[in-house]
Short mmCIF file of C-alpha atoms in Angstrom, two decimals:
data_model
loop_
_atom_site.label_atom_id
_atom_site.label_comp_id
_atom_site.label_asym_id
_atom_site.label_seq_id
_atom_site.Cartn_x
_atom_site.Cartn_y
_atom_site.Cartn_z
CA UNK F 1 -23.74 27.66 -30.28
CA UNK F 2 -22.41 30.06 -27.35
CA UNK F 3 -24.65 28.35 -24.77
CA UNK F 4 -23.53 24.76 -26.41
CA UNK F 5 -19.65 25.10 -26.32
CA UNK F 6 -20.14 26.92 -22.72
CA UNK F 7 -21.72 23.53 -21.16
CA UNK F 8 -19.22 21.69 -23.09
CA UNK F 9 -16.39 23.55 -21.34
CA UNK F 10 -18.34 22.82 -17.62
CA UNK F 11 -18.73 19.27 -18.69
CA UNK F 12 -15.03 18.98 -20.00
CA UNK F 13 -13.43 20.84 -16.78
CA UNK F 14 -15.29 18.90 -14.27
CA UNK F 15 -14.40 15.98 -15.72
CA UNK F 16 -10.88 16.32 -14.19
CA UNK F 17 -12.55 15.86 -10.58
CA UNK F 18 -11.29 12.20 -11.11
CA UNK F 19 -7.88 12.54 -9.22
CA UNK F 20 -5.55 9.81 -8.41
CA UNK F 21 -6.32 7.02 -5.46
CA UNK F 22 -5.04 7.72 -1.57
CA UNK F 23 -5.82 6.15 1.21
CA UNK F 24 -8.49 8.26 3.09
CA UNK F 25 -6.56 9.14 6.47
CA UNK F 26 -10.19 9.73 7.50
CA UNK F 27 -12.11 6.73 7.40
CA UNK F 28 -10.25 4.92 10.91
CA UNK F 29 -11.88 7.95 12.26
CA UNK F 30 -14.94 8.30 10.75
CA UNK F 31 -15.82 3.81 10.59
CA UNK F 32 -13.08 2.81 13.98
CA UNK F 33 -13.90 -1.31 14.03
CA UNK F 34 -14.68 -1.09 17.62
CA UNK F 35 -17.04 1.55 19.43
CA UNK F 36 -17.33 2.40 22.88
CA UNK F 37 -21.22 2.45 23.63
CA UNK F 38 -22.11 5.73 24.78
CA UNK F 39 -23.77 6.10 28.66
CA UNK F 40 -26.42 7.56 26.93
CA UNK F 41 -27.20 4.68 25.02
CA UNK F 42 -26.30 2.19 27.48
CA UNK F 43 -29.23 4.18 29.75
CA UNK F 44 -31.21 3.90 26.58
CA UNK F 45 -31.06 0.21 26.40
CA UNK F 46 -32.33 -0.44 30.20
CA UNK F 47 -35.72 1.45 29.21
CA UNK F 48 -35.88 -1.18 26.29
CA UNK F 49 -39.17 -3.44 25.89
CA UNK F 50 -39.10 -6.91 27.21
CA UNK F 51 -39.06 -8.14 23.81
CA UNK F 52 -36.67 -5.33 22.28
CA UNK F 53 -34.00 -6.64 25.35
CA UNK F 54 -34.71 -9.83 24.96
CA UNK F 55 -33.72 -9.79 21.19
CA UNK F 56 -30.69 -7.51 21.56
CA UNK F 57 -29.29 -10.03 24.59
CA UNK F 58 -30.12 -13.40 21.60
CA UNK F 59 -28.26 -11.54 18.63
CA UNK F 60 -25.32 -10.11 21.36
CA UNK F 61 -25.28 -13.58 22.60
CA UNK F 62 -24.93 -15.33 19.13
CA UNK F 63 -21.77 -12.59 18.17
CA UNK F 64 -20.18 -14.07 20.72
CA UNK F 65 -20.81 -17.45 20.13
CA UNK F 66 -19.87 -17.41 16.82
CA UNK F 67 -17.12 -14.36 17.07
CA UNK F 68 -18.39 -12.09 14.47
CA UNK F 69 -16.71 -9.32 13.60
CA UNK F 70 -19.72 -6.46 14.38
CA UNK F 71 -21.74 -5.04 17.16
CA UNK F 72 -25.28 -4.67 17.57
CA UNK F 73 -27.45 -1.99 19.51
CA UNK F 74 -30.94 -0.86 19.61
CA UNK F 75 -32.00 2.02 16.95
CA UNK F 76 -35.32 3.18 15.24
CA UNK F 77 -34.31 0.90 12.54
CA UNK F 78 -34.18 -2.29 14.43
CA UNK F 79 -38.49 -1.45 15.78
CA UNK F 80 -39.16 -1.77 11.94
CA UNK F 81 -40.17 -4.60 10.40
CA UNK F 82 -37.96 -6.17 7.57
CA UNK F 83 -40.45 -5.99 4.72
CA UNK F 84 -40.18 -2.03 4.94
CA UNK F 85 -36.21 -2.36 5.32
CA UNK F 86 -35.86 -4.58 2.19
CA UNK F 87 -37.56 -3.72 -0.88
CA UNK F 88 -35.03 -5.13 -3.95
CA UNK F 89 -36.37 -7.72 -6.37
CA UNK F 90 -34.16 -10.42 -7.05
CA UNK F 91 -32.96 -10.34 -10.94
CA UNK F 92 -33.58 -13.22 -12.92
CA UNK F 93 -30.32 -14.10 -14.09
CA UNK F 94 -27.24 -12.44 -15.63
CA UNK F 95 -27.82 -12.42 -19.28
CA UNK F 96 -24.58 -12.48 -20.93
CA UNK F 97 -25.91 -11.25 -24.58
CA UNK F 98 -27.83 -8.68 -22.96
CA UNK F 99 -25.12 -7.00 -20.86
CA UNK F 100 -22.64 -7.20 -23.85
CA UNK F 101 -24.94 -5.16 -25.73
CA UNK F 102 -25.13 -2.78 -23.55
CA UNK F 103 -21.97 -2.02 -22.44
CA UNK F 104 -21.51 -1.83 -26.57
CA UNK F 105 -24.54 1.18 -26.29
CA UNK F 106 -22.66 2.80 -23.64
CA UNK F 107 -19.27 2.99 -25.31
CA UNK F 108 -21.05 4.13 -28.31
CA UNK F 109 -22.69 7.14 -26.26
CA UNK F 110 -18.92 7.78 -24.72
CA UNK F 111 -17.55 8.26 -28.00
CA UNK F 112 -20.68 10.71 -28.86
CA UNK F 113 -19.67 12.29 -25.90
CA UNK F 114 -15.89 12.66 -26.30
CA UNK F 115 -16.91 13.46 -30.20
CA UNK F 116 -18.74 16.33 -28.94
CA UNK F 117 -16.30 17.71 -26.66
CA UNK F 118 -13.56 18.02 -29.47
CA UNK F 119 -15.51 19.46 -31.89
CA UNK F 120 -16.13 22.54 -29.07
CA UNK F 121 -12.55 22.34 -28.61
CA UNK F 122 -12.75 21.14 -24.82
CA UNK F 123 -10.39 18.63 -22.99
CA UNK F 124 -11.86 16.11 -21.02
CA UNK F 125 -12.32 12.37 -21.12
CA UNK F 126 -15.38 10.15 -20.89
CA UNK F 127 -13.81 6.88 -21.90
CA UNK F 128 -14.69 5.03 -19.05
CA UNK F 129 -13.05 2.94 -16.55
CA UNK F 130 -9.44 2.03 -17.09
CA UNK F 131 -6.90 -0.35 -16.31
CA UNK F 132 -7.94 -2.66 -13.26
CA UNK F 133 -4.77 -2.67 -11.10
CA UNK F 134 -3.61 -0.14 -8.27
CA UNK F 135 -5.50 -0.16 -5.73
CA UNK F 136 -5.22 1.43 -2.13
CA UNK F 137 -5.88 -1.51 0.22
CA UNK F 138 -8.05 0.83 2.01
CA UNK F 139 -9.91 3.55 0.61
CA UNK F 140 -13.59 5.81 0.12
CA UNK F 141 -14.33 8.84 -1.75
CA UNK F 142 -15.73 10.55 1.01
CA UNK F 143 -15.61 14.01 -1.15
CA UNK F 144 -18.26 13.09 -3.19
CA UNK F 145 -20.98 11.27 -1.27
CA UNK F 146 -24.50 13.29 -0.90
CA UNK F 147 -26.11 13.21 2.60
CA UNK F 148 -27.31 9.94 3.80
CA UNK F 149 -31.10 9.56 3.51
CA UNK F 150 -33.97 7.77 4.77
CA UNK F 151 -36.76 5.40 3.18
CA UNK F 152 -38.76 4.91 6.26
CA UNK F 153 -41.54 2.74 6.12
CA UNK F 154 -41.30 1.91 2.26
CA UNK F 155 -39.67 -0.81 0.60
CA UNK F 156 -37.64 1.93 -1.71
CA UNK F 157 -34.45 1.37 -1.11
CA UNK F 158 -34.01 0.55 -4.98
CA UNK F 159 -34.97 4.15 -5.30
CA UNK F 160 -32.46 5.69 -2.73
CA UNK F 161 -29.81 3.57 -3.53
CA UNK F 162 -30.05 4.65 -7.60
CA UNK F 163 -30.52 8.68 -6.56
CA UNK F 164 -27.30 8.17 -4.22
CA UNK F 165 -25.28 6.99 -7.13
CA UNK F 166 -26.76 9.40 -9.88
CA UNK F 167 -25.58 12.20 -7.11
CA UNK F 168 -22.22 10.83 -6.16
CA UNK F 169 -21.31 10.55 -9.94
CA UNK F 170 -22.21 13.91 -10.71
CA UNK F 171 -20.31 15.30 -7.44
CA UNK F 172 -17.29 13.68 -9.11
CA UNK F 173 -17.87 14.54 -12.49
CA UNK F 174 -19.31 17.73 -12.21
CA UNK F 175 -18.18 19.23 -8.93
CA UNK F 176 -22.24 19.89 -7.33
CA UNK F 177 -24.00 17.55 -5.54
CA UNK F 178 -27.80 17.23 -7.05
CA UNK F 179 -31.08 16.10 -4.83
CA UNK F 180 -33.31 13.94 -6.77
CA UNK F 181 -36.08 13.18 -5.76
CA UNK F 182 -36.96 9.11 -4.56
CA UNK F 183 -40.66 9.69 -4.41
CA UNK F 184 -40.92 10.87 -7.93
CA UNK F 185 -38.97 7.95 -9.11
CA UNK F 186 -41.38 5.85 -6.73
CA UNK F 187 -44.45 6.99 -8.52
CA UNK F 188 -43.57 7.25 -12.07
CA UNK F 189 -40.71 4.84 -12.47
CA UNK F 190 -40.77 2.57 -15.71
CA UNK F 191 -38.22 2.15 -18.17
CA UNK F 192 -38.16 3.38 -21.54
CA UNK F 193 -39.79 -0.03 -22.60
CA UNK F 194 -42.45 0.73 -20.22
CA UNK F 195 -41.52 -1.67 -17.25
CA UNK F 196 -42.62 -0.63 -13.52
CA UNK F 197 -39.32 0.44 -11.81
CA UNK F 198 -41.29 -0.67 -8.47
CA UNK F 199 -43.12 1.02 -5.57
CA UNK F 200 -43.08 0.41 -1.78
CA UNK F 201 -43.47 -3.30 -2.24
CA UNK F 202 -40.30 -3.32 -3.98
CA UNK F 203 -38.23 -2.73 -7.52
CA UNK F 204 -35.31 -2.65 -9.27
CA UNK F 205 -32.52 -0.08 -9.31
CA UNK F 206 -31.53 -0.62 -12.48
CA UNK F 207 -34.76 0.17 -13.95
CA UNK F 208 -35.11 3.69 -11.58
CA UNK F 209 -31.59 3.91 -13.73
CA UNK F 210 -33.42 3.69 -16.82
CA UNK F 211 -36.44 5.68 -16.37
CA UNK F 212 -33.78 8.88 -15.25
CA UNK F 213 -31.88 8.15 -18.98
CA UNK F 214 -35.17 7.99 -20.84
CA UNK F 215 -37.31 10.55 -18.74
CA UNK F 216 -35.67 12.34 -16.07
CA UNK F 217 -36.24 13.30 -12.46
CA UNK F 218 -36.59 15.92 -10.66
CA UNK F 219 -35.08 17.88 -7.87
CA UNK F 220 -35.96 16.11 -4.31
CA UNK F 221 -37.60 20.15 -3.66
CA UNK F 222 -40.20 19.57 -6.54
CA UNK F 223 -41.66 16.01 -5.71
CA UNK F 224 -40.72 15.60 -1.54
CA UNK F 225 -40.39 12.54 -0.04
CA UNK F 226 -43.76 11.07 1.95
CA UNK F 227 -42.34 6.79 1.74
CA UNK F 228 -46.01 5.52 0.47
CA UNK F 229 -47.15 4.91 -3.11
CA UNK F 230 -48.86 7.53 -4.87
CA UNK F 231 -49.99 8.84 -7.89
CA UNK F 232 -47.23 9.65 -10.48
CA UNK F 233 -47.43 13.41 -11.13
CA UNK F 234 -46.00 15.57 -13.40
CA UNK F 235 -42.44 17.78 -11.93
CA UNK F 236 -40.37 19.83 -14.02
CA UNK F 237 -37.18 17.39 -14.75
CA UNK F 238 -33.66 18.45 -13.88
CA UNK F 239 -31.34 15.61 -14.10
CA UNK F 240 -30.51 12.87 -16.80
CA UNK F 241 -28.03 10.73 -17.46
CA UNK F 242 -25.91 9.95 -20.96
CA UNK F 243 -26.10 6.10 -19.80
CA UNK F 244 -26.34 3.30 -17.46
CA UNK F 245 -25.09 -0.27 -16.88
CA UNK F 246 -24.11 -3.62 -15.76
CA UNK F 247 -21.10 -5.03 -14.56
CA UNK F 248 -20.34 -7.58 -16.37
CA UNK F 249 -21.10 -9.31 -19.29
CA UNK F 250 -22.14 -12.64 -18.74
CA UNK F 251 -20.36 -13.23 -15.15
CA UNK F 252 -20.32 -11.57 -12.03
CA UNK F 253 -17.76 -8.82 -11.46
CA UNK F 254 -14.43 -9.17 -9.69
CA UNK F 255 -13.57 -7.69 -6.44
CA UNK F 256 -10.94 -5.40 -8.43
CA UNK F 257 -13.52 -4.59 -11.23
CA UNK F 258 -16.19 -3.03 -8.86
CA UNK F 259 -13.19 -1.17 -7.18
CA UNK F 260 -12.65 0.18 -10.93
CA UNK F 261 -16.34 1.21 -11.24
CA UNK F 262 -16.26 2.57 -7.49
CA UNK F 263 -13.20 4.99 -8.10
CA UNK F 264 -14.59 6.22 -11.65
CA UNK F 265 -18.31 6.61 -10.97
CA UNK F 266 -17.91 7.66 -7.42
CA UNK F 267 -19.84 4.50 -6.10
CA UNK F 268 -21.88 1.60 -7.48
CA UNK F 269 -25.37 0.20 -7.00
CA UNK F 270 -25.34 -3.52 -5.63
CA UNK F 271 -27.95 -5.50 -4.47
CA UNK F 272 -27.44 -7.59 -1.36
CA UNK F 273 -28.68 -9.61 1.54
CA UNK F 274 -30.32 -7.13 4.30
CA UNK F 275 -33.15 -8.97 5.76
CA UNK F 276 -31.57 -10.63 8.39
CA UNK F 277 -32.63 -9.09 12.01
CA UNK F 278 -28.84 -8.76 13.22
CA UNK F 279 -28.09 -6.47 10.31
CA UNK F 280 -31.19 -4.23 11.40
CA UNK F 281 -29.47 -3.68 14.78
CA UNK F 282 -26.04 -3.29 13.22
CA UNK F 283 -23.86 -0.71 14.63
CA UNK F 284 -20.39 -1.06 14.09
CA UNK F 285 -17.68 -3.42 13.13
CA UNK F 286 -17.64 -5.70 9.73
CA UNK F 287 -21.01 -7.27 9.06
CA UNK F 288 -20.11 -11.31 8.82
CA UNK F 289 -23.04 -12.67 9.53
CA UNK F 290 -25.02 -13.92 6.48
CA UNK F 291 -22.19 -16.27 4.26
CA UNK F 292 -22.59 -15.98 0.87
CA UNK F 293 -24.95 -19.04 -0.57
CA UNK F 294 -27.06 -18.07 -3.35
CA UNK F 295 -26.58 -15.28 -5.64
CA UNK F 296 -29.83 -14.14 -5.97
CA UNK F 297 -30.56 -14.24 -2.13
CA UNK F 298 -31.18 -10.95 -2.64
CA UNK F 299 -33.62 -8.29 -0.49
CA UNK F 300 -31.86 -4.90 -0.61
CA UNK F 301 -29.74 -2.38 -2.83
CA UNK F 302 -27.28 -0.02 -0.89
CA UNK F 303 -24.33 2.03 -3.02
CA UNK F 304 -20.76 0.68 -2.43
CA UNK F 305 -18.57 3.61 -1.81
CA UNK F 306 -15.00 2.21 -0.84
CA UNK F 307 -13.11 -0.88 0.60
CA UNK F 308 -11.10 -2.06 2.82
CA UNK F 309 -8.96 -5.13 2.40
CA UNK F 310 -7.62 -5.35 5.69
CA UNK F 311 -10.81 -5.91 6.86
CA UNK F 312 -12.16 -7.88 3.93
CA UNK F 313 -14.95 -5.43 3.41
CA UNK F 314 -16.80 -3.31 1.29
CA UNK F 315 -17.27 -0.01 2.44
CA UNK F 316 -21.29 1.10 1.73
CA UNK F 317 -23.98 3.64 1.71
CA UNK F 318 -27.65 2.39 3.26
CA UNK F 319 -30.58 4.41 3.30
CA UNK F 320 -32.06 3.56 6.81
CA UNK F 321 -30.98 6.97 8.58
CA UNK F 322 -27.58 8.29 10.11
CA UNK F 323 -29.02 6.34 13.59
CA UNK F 324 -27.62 2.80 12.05
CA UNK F 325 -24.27 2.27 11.95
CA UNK F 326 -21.56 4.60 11.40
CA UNK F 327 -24.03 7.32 10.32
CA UNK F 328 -25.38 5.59 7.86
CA UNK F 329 -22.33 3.73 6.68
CA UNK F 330 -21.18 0.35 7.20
CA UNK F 331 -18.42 -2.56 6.45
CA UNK F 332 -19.88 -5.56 4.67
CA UNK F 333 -17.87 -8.81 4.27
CA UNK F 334 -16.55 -9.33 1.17
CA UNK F 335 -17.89 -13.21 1.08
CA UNK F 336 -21.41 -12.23 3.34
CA UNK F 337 -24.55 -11.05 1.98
CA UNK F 338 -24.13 -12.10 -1.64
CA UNK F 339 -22.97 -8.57 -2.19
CA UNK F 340 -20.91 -7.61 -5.07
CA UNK F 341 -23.25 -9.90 -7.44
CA UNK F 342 -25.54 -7.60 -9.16
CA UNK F 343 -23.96 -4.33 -9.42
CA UNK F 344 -24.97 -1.04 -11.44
CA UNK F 345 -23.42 2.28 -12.61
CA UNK F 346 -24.83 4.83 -14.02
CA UNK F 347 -23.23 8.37 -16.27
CA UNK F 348 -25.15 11.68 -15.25
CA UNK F 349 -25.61 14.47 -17.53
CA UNK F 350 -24.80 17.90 -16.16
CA UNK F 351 -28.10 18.99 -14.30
CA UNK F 352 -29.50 22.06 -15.00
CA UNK F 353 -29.65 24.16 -11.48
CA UNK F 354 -31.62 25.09 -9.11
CA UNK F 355 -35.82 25.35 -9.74
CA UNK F 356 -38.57 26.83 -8.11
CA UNK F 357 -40.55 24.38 -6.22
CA UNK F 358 -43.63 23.20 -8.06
CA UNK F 359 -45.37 20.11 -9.72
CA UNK F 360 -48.86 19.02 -8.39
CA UNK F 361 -48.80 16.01 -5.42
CA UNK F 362 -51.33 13.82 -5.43
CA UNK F 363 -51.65 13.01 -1.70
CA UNK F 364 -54.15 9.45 -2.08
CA UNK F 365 -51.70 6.10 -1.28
CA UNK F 366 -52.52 4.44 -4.20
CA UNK F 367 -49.80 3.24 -6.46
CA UNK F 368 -49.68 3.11 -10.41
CA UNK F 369 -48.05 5.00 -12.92
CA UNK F 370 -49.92 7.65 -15.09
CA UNK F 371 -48.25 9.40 -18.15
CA UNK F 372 -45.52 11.39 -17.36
CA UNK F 373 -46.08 14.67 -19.32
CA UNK F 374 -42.25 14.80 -19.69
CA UNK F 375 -41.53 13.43 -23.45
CA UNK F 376 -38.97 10.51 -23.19
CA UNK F 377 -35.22 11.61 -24.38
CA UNK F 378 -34.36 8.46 -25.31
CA UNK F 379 -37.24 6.03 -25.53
CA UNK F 380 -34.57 3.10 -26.71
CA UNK F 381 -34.79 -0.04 -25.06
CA UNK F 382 -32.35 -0.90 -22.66
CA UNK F 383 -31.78 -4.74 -23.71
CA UNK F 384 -30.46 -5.91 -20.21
CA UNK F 385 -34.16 -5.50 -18.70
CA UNK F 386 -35.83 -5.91 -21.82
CA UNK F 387 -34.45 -9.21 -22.72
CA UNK F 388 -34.22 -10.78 -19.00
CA UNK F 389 -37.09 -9.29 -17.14
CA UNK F 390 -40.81 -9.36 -17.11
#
């Protein structure tokens, strides 16, 4: 009972990390619109190949043509091709009954949870979101982002984009950053009804969301990166989560209801439009370049971390590298990329520390999922993928 009320305490402490909004004074210096290009990459652009030049000079012409709002240079990301940039699966559709049900799950769990923190006498709340109203017009929490990763050659960014927002939500909640690991949700990823999360061809955050409630994942140290398919392996598991889910029943969310979800998760999964060549070579400014036109246009997940009204922009988290944009970082158009359409959150469970490295890797590049020797904690269905997906 000692060891029970002592992680209720952690829990019910940490759980204060969610402070009132401000304005981050440091975002006009970390994301400035406009960006002097370096000599160093202007020399770097001369030694460009014909067809690398000839590209840059089409997209820098059509900016200019039709006055975007964002710049464009020449980084590792724009020599790869799109297909291992984008890797998200379209949804089917937002199922209304589905989502409801869920989000009746989850507030079922958060009364478990707030059940079990007053009967070890802790304060703390876990009651979710609140109000939606009071907003900074401008505004990213910075303080609890984990380092910006990158997928490489793989289609995972379904992967990356779900381990960003397990580890931002347990920075706020908890007060440590965690380092899952992508490649383990890569190989073994299904949800607890069994459905393939994805591989390098593509997948679904929501079910990498799933298969850490049900299963588990381990830290990035146990199961290391390598961005191709392989076979799924067992790895001590580390980090869970109480719950998962979908904004919103039946609809897609509001501008001001993903800015509630942003500021009490930490960030947000969406999926979005990335498979467009000038977004590749983005560097700087507010991406306007893809209009929205149909919702499930859809190539790419990225974590929204913040806003910026002014600008008429989310604020978000990629996972092609600190070379592309601001670090990593980038503004995205409210009304571009169909972004802000499908988006996910998820509730972490207090990880449990630090392990030694181990698991066995399986070094062949062939994809499928084996058993995972881990047993399921919660083998429940979630009914949003169940009852929409294949």
């Amino acid at each position: 009972m000692k060891n029970v009320i002592s992680s209720w305490s952690v829990v019910a402490t940490t759980l204060l990390f969610a402070s009132p909004l401000v304005a981050q004074d440091d975002l006009s210096t970390m994301m400035p619109l406009k960006r002097a290009v370096s000599p160093v990459s202007a020399s770097a652009e001369l030694k460009l190949k014909p067809a690398a030049a000839a590209q840059l000079k089409t997209l820098r012409d059509e900016i200019n043509k039709n006055k975007y709002a964002f710049e464009v240079a020449h980084s590792e990301v724009a020599d790869r091709p799109l297909t291992e940039l984008c890797g998200t699966k379209a949804p089917k559709a937002v199922n209304a009954a589905a989502v409801e049900q869920q989000e009746k799950l989850n507030q079922q769990t958060r009364l478990k949870i707030q059940g079990e923190l007053k009967a070890n006498k802790a304060s703390g709340s876990v009651s979710g979101p609140g109000a939606v109203s009071g907003y900074p017009s401008c505004w990213w929490g910075s303080g609890w982002f984990s380092p910006v990763k990158n997928q490489g050659g793989c289609g995972s960014c379904w992967a990356f984009a779900a381990c960003a927002a397990f580890e931002h939500a347990h920075k706020k909640f908890y007060g440590t950053t965690p380092d899952v690991s992508e490649q383990h949700i890569l190989d073994c990823g299904v949800t607890g009804g069994g459905a393939d999360a994805g591989s390098c061809g593509g997948g679904w955050s929501d079910r990498a969301f799933d298969y850490i409630r049900c299963y588990g994942a381990p830290n990035e140290s146990s199961k290391p990166y390598r961005a191709y398919d392989q076979t799924c392996t067992y790895a001590p598991k580390k980090h869970y989560a109480y719950y998962w889910g979908q904004l919103y029943p039946g609809r897609f969310p509001t501008r001001d209801e993903i800015k509630n979800y942003v500021t009490y998760y930490g960030s947000v999964v969406t999926y979005m439009k990335a498979g467009t060549s000038s977004f590749s070579w983005y560097r700087g400014g507010i991406y306007n370049g893809y209009p929205n036109t149909n919702a499930y246009d859809i190539d790419h997940a990225v974590t929204i971390v913040g806003w910026c009204d002014q600008y008429n922009a989310w604020i978000i988290k990629n996972s092609w590298g600190t070379g592309w944009g601001y670090s990593g970082y980038a503004y995205v158009d409210y009304n571009n990329c169909n972004i802000g359409k499908f988006v996910y959150y998820i509730m972490p469970k207090p990880s449990s520390g630090a392990i030694s490295a181990g698991g066995s890797e399986t070094a062949n590049r062939t994809s499928g999922k084996a058993e995972d020797k881990e047993t399921a904690i919660n083998t429940e269905k979630s009914p949003i993928i169940e009852s929409s997906r294949d």
